[in-house]
Tab-separated table of C-alpha atoms in Angstrom:
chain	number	residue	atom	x	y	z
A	1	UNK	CA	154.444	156.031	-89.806
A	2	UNK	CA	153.766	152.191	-90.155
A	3	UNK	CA	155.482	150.505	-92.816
A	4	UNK	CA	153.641	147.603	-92.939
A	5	UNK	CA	150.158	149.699	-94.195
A	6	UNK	CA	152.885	151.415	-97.142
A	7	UNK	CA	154.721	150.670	-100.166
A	8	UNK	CA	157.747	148.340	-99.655
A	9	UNK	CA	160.576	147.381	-101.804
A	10	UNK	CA	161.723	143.667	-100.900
A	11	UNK	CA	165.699	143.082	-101.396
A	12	UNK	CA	167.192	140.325	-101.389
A	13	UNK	CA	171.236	140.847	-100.409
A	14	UNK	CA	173.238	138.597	-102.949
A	15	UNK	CA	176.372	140.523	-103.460
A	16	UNK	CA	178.889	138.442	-101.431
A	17	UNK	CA	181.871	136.843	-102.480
A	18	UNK	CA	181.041	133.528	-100.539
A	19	UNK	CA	184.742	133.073	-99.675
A	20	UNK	CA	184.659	131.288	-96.519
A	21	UNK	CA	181.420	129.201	-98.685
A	22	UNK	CA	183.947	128.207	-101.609
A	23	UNK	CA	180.616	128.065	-104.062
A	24	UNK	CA	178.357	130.686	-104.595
A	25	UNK	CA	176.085	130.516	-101.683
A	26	UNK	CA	172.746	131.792	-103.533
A	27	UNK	CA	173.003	128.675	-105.199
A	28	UNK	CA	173.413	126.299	-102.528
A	29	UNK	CA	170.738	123.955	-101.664
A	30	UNK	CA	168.682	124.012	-98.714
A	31	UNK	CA	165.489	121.751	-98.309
A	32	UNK	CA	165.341	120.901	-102.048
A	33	UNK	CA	165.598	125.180	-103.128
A	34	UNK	CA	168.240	127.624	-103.406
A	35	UNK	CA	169.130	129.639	-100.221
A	36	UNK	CA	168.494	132.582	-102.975
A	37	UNK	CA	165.108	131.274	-103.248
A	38	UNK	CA	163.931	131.087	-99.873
A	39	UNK	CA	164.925	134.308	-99.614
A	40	UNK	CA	163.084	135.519	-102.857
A	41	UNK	CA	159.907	133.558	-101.647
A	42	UNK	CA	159.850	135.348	-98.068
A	43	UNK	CA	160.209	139.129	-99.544
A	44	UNK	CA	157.566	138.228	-102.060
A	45	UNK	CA	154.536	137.338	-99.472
A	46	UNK	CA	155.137	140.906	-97.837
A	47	UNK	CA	156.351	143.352	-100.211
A	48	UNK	CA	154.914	144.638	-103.431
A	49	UNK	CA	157.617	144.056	-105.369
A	50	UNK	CA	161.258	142.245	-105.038
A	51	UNK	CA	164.864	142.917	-106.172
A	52	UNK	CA	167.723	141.173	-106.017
A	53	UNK	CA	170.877	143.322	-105.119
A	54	UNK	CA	174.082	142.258	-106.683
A	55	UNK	CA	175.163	138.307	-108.329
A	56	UNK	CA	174.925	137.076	-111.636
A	57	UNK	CA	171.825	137.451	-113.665
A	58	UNK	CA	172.148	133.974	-114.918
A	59	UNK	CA	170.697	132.518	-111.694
A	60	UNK	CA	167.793	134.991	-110.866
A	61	UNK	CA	164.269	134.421	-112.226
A	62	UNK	CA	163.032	136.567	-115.496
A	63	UNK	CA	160.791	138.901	-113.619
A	64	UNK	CA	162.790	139.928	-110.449
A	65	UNK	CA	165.053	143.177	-111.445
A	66	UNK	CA	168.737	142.798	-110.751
A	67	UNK	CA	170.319	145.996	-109.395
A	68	UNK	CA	174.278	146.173	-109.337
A	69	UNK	CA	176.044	147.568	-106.187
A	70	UNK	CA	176.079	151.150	-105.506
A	71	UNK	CA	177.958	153.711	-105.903
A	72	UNK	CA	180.268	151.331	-106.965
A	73	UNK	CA	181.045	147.346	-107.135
A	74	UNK	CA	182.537	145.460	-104.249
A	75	UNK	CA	181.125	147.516	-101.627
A	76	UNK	CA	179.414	144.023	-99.883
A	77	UNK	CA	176.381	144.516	-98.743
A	78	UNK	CA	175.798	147.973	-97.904
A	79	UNK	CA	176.681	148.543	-101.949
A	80	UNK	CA	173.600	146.197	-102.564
A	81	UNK	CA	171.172	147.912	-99.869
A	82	UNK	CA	172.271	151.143	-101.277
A	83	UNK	CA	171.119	150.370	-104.843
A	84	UNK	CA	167.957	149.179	-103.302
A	85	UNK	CA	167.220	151.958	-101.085
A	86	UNK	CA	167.795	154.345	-104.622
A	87	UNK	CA	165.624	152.033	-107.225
A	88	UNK	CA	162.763	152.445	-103.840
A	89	UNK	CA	163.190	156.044	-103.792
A	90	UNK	CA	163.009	156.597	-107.635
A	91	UNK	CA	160.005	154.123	-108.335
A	92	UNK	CA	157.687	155.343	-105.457
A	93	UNK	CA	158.716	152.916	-102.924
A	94	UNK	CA	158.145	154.392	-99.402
A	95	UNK	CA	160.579	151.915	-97.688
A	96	UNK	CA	163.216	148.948	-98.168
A	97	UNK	CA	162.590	145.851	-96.357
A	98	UNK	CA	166.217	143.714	-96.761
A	99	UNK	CA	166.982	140.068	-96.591
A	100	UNK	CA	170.332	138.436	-96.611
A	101	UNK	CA	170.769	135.193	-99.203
A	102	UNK	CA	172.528	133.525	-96.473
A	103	UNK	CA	170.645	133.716	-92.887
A	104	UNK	CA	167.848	130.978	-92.933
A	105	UNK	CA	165.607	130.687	-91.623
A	106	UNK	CA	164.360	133.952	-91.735
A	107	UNK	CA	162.180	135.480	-89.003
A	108	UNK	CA	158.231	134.815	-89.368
A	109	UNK	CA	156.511	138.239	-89.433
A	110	UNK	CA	159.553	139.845	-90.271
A	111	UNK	CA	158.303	143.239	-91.701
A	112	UNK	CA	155.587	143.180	-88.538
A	113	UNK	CA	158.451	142.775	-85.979
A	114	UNK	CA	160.396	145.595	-87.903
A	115	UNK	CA	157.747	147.845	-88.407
A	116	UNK	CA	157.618	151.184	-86.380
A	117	UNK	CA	159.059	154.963	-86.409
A	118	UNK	CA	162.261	155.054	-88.624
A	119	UNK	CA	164.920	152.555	-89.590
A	120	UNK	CA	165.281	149.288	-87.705
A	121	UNK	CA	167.165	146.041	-87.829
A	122	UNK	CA	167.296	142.711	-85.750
A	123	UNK	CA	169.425	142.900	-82.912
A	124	UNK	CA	172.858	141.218	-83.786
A	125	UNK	CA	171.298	140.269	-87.557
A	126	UNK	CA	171.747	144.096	-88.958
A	127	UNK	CA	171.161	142.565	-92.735
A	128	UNK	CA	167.338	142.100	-91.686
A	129	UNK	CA	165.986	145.725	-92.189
A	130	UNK	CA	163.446	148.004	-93.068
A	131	UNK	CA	164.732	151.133	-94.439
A	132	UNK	CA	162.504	154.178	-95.374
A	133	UNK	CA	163.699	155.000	-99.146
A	134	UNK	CA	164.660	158.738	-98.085
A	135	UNK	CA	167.864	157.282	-96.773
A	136	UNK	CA	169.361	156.745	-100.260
A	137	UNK	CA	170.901	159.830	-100.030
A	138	UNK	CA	172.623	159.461	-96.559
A	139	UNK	CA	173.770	155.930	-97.074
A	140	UNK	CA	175.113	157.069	-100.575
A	141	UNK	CA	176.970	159.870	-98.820
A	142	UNK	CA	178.177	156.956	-95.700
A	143	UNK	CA	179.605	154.688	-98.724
A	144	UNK	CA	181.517	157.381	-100.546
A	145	UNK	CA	183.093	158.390	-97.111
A	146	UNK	CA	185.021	155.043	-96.825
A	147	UNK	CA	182.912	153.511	-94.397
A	148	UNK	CA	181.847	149.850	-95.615
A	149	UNK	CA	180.191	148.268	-91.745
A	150	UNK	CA	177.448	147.534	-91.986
A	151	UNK	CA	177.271	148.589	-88.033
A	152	UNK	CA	178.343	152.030	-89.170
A	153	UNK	CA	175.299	152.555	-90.933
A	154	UNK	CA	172.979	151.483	-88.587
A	155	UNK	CA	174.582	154.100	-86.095
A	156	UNK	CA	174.603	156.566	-88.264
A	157	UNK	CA	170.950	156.249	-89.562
A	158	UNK	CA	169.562	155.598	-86.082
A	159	UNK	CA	168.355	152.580	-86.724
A	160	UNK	CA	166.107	150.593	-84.377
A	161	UNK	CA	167.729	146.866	-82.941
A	162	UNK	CA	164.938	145.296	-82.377
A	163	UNK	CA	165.255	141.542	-80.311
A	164	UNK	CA	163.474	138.674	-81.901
A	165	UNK	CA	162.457	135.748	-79.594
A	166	UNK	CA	162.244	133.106	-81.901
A	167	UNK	CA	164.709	130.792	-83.289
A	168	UNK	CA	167.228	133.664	-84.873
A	169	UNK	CA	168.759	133.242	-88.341
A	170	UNK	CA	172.006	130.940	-89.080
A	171	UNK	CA	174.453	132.910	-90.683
A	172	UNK	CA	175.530	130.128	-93.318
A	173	UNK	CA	179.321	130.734	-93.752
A	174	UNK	CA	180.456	127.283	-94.143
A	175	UNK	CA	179.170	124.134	-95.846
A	176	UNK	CA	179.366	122.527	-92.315
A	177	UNK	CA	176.477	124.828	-91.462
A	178	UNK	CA	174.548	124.421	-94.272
A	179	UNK	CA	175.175	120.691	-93.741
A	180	UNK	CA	174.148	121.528	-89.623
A	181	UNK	CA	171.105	123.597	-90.881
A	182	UNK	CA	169.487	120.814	-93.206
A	183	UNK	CA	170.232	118.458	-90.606
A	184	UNK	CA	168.489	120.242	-87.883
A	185	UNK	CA	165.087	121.475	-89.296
A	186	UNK	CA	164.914	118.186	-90.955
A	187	UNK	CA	164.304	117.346	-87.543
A	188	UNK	CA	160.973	119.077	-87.774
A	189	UNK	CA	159.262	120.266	-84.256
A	190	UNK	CA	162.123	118.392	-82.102
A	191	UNK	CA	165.184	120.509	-83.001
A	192	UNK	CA	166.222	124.183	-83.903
A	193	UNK	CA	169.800	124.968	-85.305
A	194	UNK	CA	171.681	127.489	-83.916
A	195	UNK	CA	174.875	129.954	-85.430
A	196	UNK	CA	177.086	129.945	-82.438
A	197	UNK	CA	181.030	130.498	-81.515
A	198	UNK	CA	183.556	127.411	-80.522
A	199	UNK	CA	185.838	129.017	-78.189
A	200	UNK	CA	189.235	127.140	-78.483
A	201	UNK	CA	191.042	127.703	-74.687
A	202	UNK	CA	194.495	126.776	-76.304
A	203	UNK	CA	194.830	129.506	-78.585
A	204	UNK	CA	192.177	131.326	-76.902
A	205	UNK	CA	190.602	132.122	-80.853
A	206	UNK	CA	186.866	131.685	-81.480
A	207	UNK	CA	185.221	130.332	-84.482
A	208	UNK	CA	181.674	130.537	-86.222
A	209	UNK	CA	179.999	127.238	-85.364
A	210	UNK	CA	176.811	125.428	-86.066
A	211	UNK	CA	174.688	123.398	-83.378
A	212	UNK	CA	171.390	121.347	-83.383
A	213	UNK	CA	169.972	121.843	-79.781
A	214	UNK	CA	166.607	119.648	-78.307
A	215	UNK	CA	163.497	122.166	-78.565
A	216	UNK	CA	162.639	122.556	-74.737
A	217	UNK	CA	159.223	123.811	-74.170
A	218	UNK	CA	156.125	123.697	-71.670
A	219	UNK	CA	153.194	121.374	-72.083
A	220	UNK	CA	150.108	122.211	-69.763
A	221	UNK	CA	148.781	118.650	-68.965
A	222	UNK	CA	145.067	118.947	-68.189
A	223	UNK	CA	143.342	115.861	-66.754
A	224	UNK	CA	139.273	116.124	-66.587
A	225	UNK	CA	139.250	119.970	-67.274
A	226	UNK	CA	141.535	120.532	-64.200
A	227	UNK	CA	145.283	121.649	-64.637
A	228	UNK	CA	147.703	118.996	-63.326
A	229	UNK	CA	150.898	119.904	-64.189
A	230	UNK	CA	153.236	121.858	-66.792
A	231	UNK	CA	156.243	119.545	-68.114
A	232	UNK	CA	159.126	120.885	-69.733
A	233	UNK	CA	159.879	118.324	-72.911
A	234	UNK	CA	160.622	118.237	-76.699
A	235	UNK	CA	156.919	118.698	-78.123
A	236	UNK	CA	157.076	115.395	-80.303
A	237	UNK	CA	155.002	112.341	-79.316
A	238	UNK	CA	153.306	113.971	-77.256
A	239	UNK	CA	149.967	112.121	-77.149
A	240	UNK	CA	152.873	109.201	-75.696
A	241	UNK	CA	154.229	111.716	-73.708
A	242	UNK	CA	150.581	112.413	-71.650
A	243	UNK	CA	149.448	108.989	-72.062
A	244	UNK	CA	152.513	107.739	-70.313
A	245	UNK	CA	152.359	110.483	-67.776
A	246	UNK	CA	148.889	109.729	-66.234
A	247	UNK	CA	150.184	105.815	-66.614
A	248	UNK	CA	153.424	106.737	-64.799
A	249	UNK	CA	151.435	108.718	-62.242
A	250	UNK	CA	148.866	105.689	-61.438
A	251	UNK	CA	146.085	107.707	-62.822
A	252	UNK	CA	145.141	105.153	-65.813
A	253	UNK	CA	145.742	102.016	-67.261
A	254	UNK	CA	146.388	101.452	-70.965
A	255	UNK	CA	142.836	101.596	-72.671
A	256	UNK	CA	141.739	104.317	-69.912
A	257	UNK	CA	142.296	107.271	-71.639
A	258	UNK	CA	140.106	108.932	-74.032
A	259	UNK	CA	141.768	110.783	-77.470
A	260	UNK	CA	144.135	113.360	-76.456
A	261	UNK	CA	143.887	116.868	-77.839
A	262	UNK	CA	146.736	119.156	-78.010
A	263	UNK	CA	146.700	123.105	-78.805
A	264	UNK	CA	149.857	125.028	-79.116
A	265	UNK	CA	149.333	128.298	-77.747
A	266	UNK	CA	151.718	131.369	-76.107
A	267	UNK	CA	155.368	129.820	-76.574
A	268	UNK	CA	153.792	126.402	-75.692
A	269	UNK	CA	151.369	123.342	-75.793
A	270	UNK	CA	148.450	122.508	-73.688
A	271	UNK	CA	147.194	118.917	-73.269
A	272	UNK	CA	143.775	117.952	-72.457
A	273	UNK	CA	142.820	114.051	-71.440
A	274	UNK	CA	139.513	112.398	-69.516
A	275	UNK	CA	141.016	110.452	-67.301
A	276	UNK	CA	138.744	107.259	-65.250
A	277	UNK	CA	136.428	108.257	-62.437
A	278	UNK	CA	138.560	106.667	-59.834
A	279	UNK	CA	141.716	108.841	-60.570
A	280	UNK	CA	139.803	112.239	-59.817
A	281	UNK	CA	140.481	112.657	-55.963
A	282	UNK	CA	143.984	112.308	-56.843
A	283	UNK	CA	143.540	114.884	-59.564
A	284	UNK	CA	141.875	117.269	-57.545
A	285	UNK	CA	144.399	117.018	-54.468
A	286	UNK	CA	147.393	117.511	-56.659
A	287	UNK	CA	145.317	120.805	-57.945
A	288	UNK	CA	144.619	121.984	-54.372
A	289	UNK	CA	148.242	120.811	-52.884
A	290	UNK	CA	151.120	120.502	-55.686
A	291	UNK	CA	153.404	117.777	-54.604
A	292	UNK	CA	156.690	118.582	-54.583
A	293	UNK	CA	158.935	116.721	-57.271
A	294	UNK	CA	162.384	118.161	-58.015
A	295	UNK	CA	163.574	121.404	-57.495
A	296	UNK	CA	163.436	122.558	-61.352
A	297	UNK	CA	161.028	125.542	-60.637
A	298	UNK	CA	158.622	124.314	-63.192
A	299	UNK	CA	156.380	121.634	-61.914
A	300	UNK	CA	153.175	123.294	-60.160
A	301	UNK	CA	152.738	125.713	-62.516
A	302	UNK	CA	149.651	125.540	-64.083
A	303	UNK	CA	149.796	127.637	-67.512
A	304	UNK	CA	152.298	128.223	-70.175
A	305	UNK	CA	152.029	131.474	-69.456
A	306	UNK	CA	153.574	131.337	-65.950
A	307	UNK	CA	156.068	129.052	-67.036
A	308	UNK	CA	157.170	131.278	-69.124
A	309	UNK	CA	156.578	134.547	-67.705
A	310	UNK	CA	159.040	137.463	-68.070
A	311	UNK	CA	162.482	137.263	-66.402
A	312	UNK	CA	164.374	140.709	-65.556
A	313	UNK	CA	167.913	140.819	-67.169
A	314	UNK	CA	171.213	140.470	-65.373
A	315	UNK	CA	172.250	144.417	-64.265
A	316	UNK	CA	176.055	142.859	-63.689
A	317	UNK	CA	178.545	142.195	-66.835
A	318	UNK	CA	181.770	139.044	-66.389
A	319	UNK	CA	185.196	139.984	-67.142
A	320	UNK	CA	186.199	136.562	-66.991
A	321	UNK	CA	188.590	135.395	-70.022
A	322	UNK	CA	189.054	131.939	-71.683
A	323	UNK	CA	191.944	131.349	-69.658
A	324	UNK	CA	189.544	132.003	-65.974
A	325	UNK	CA	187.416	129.187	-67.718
A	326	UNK	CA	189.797	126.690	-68.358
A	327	UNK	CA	191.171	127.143	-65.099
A	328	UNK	CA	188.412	126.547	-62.730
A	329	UNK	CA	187.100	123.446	-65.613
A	330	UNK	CA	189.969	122.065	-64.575
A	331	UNK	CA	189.803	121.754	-61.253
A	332	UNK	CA	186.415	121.219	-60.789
A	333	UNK	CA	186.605	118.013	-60.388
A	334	UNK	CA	188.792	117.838	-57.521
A	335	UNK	CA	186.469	119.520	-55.666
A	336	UNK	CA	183.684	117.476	-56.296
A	337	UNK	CA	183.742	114.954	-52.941
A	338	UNK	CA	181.069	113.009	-53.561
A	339	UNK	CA	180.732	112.651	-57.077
A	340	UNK	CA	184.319	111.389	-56.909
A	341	UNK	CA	182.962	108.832	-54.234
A	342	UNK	CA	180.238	107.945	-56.186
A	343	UNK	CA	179.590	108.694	-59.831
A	344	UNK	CA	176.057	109.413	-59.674
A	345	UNK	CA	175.819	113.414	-58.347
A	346	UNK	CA	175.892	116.878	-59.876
A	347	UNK	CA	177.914	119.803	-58.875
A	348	UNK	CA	177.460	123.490	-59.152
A	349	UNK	CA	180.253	125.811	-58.321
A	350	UNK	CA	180.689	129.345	-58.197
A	351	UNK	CA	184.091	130.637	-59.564
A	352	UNK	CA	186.119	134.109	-59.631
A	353	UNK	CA	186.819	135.948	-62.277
A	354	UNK	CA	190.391	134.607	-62.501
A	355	UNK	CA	189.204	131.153	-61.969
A	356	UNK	CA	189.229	129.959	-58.276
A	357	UNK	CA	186.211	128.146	-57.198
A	358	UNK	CA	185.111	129.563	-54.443
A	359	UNK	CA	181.999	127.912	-53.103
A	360	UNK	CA	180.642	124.249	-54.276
A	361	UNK	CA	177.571	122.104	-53.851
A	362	UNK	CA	176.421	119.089	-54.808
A	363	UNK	CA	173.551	117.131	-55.223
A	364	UNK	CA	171.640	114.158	-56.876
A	365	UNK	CA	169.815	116.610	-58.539
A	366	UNK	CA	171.107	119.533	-60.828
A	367	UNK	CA	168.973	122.328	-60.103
A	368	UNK	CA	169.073	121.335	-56.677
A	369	UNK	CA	173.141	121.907	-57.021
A	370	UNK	CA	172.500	124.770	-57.972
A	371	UNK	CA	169.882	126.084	-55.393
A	372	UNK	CA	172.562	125.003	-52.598
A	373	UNK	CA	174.606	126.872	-54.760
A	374	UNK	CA	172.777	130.530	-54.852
A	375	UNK	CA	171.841	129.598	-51.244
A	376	UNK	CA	175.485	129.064	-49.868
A	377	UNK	CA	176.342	132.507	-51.349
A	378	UNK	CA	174.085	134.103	-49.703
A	379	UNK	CA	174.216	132.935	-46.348
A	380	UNK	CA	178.565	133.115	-46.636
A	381	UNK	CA	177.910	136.790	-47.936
A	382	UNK	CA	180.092	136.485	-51.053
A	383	UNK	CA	179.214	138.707	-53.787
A	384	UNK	CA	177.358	136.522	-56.328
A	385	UNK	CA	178.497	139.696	-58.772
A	386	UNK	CA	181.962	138.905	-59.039
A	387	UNK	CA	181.830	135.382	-60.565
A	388	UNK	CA	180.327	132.789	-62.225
A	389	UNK	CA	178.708	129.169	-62.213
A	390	UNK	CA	180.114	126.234	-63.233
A	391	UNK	CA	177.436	123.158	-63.778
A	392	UNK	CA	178.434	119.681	-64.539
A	393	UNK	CA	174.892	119.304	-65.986
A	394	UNK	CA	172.900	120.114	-69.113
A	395	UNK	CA	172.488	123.586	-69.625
A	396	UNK	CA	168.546	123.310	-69.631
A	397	UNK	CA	166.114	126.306	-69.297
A	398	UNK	CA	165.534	126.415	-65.779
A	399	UNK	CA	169.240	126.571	-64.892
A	400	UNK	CA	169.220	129.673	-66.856
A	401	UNK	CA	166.670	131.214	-65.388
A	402	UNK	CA	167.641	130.423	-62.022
A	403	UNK	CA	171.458	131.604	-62.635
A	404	UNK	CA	169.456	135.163	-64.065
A	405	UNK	CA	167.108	135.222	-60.738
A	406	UNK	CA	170.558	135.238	-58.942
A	407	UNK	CA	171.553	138.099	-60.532
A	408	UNK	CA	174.504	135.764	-61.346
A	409	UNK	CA	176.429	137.476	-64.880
A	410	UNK	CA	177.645	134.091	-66.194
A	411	UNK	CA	177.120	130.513	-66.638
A	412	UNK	CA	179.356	127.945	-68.008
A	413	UNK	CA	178.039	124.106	-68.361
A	414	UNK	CA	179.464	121.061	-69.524
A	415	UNK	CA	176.717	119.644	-71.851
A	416	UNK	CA	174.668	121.445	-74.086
A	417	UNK	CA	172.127	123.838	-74.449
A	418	UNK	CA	168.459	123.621	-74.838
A	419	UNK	CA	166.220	125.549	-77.383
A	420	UNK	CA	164.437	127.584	-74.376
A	421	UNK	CA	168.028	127.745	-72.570
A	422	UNK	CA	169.514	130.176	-75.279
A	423	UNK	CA	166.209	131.683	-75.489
A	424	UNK	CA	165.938	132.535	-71.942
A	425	UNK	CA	169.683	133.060	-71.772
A	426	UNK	CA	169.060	136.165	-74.559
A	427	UNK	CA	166.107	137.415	-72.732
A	428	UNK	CA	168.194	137.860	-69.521
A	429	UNK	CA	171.239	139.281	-71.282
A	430	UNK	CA	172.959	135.989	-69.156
A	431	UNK	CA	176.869	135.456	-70.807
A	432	UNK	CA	176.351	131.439	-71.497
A	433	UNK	CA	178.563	128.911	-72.469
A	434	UNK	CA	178.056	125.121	-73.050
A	435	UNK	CA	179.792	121.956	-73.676
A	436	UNK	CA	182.584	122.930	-71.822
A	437	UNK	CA	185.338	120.669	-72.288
A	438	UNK	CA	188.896	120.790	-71.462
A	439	UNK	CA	190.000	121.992	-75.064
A	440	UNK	CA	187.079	124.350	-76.332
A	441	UNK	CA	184.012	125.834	-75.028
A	442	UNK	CA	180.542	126.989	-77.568
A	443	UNK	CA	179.390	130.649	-76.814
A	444	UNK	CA	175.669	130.562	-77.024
A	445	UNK	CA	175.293	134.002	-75.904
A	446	UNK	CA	177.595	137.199	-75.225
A	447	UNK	CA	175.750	139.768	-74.787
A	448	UNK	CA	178.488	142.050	-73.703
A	449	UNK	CA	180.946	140.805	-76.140
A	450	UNK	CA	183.396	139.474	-73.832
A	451	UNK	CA	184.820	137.102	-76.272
């Protein structure tokens, strides 16, 4: 049973009380139209119809029906899916697809990602569902049981959690997020905005918090039809970006280089330039030989694709707490030889899950810290397991990947994450944490809920 070749029901959640808000969030303003209305507009272009579950008539459009919490008010947003699920049942609705007013911005092909056998939601964003209209009954039943999680339900029904890859939803709980989110996709193509946690080590409580992070993605830079090298960089300016490469690289001089097309295919871009003549034997030998740059696992590759090809998830789960954390932040630095000596070199160490460092490297280079790092474990035999990494670096995408390859559970770094560094963190279920400092901490990703 597909959903997306039946009947659907769009609903549009709007039945909170918007404490933490202080306004009525429907109504807030995001890019020049209600939250409510983005919403609205998203359910429209896939469903045959739209409701809007819960909140005061007085702000919804004249044609979209308004359906009031079921079985009885105040029941948050189960109450609202519940009505929804009832009004699809009765009106020949095969299935509910449901939208939260206040998690922007919401998932392109939404009820394609969703669609399948039985219920399913997004993993971690249980608000974002499809719902086959036969539930009504069950969920009616769940509600007048007592049970109001929305977590409950999607136990009790079965329901799907289905992992999107893309940029996932902000839950917008505060104005400061709303204020992050308009900040950050103002920002177009070079930023995405992120709902993550600020772990404070003091009182050891955590926080919703909002952050802008750089978009971090390959660019396949094609000179003369033959693949030269895959860069990872914010994908803005990027006929600069190749221009200055092939100047940078002594393959052209300014006026050398012929228009520069870009396609964005598979996660990433590809770049194709003609290039002078006189710069294709070096072309061709970097093809046939790959010079070695930095360690960063990237540059050779020679297709999106690869660079971003499937990474196994981490088998091993931390039981470090915020305490372990602050501990081995702390003295980090004392253990850091010649950084101390000269201010100019990274350091990766590898810590215990009570917070002793155990094994550090350094280098000029931060993924080749971190290389010494994995490599030092294995040749001491110490079980890379029972630990974590600690980078004094930016927590960039092919850290994460390499901490995953380790089978390493957990990495902590002291500057911040990139777009394709929480991405890839998700995808290999790696516990991350960034912009460490001595007083707080962000969780980008906890998989395993450890805090």
């Amino acid at each position: 049973m597909i959903y997306q070749q039946r009947r659907i029901l769009g609903a549009a959640l709007a039945g909170g009380h918007s404490q933490r808000f202080g306004s009525d969030k429907r109504a807030a303003m995001w890019q020049g139209r209600r939250l409510l209305d983005h919403t609205i507009s998203a359910l429209t272009a896939v469903t045959a119809e739209v409701a809007v579950c819960g909140g005061a008539n007085q702000i919804i459009s004249a044609n979209i029906d308004v359906l009031a919490d079921w079985p009885e008010p105040g029941l948050g947003p189960l109450g609202g899916l519940c009505a929804a699920l009832i009004h699809a049942r009765d009106n020949g609705f095969d299935a509910v697809l449901s939208a939260p007013v206040d998690a922007h911005p919401i998932p392109d092909g939404l009820l394609g990602l969703l669609s399948g056998q039985g219920p399913a939601v997004l993993l971690d964003h249980w608000l974002f569902g499809l719902w086959p209209s036969e539930l009504a009954g069950a969920l009616d039943d769940h509600l007048r049981s007592g049970k109001r999680s929305v977590l409950s339900w999607t136990k009790a029904c079965g329901a799907r959690y289905v992992d999107y890859r893309g940029q996932p939803p902000v839950n917008i709980n505060t104005p400061p997020m709303l204020a992050a989110l308009e900040k950050g996709t103002a920002l177009g193509l070079a930023a995405e905005v992120h709902a993550l946690r600020k772990l404070d080590f003091k009182t050891q409580s955590v926080e919703d918090a909002a952050r802008i992070v750089p978009v971090e993605t390959p660019i396949a830079i094609e000179f003369n039809g033959v693949g030269f090298a895959v860069m990872m960089a914010t994908p803005t300016d990027l006929e600069d970006f190749v221009a200055g490469f092939a100047m940078a690289e002594g393959l052209a001089r300014p006026g050398e280089i012929d228009a520069i097309d870009l396609h964005e295919t598979g996660g990433g871009w590809v770049a194709r330039a003609n290039l002078p003549a006189s710069s294709l034997p070096r072309i061709m030998e970097r093809a046939r030989t790959r010079v070695s740059e930095s360690s960063c696992g990237i540059c050779g590759i020679d297709s999106v694709a690869a660079a971003l090809a499937p990474i196994e998830p981490v088998q091993a789960k931390p039981v470090a707490d915020p305490a372990a954390i602050h501990k081995a932040l702390s003295s980090m630095r004392s253990h850091q030889r010649l950084g101390e000596a000269t201010g100019a070199a990274h350091a990766a160490a590898f810590c215990s899950f009570d917070g002793q460092i155990l094994l550090l490297r350094e280098d000029v280079g931060r993924h080749n810290a971190l290389d010494k790092l994995i490599g030092g474990l294995g040749r001491k035999g110490l079980n890379h397991e029972e630990g974590f990494v600690l980078l004094s670096a930016r927590c960039s995408q092919e850290l994460v990947e390499k901490t995953v390859r380790a089978g390493i559970p957990m990495l902590v770094t002291i500057s911040a994450p990139s777009s394709l560094a929480i991405a890839r963190a998700r995808e290999g279920r790696l516990t991350l944490l960034a912009l460490a400092r001595n007083d707080s901490a962000l969780v980008v990703n906890d998989p395993h809920r450890l805090l």
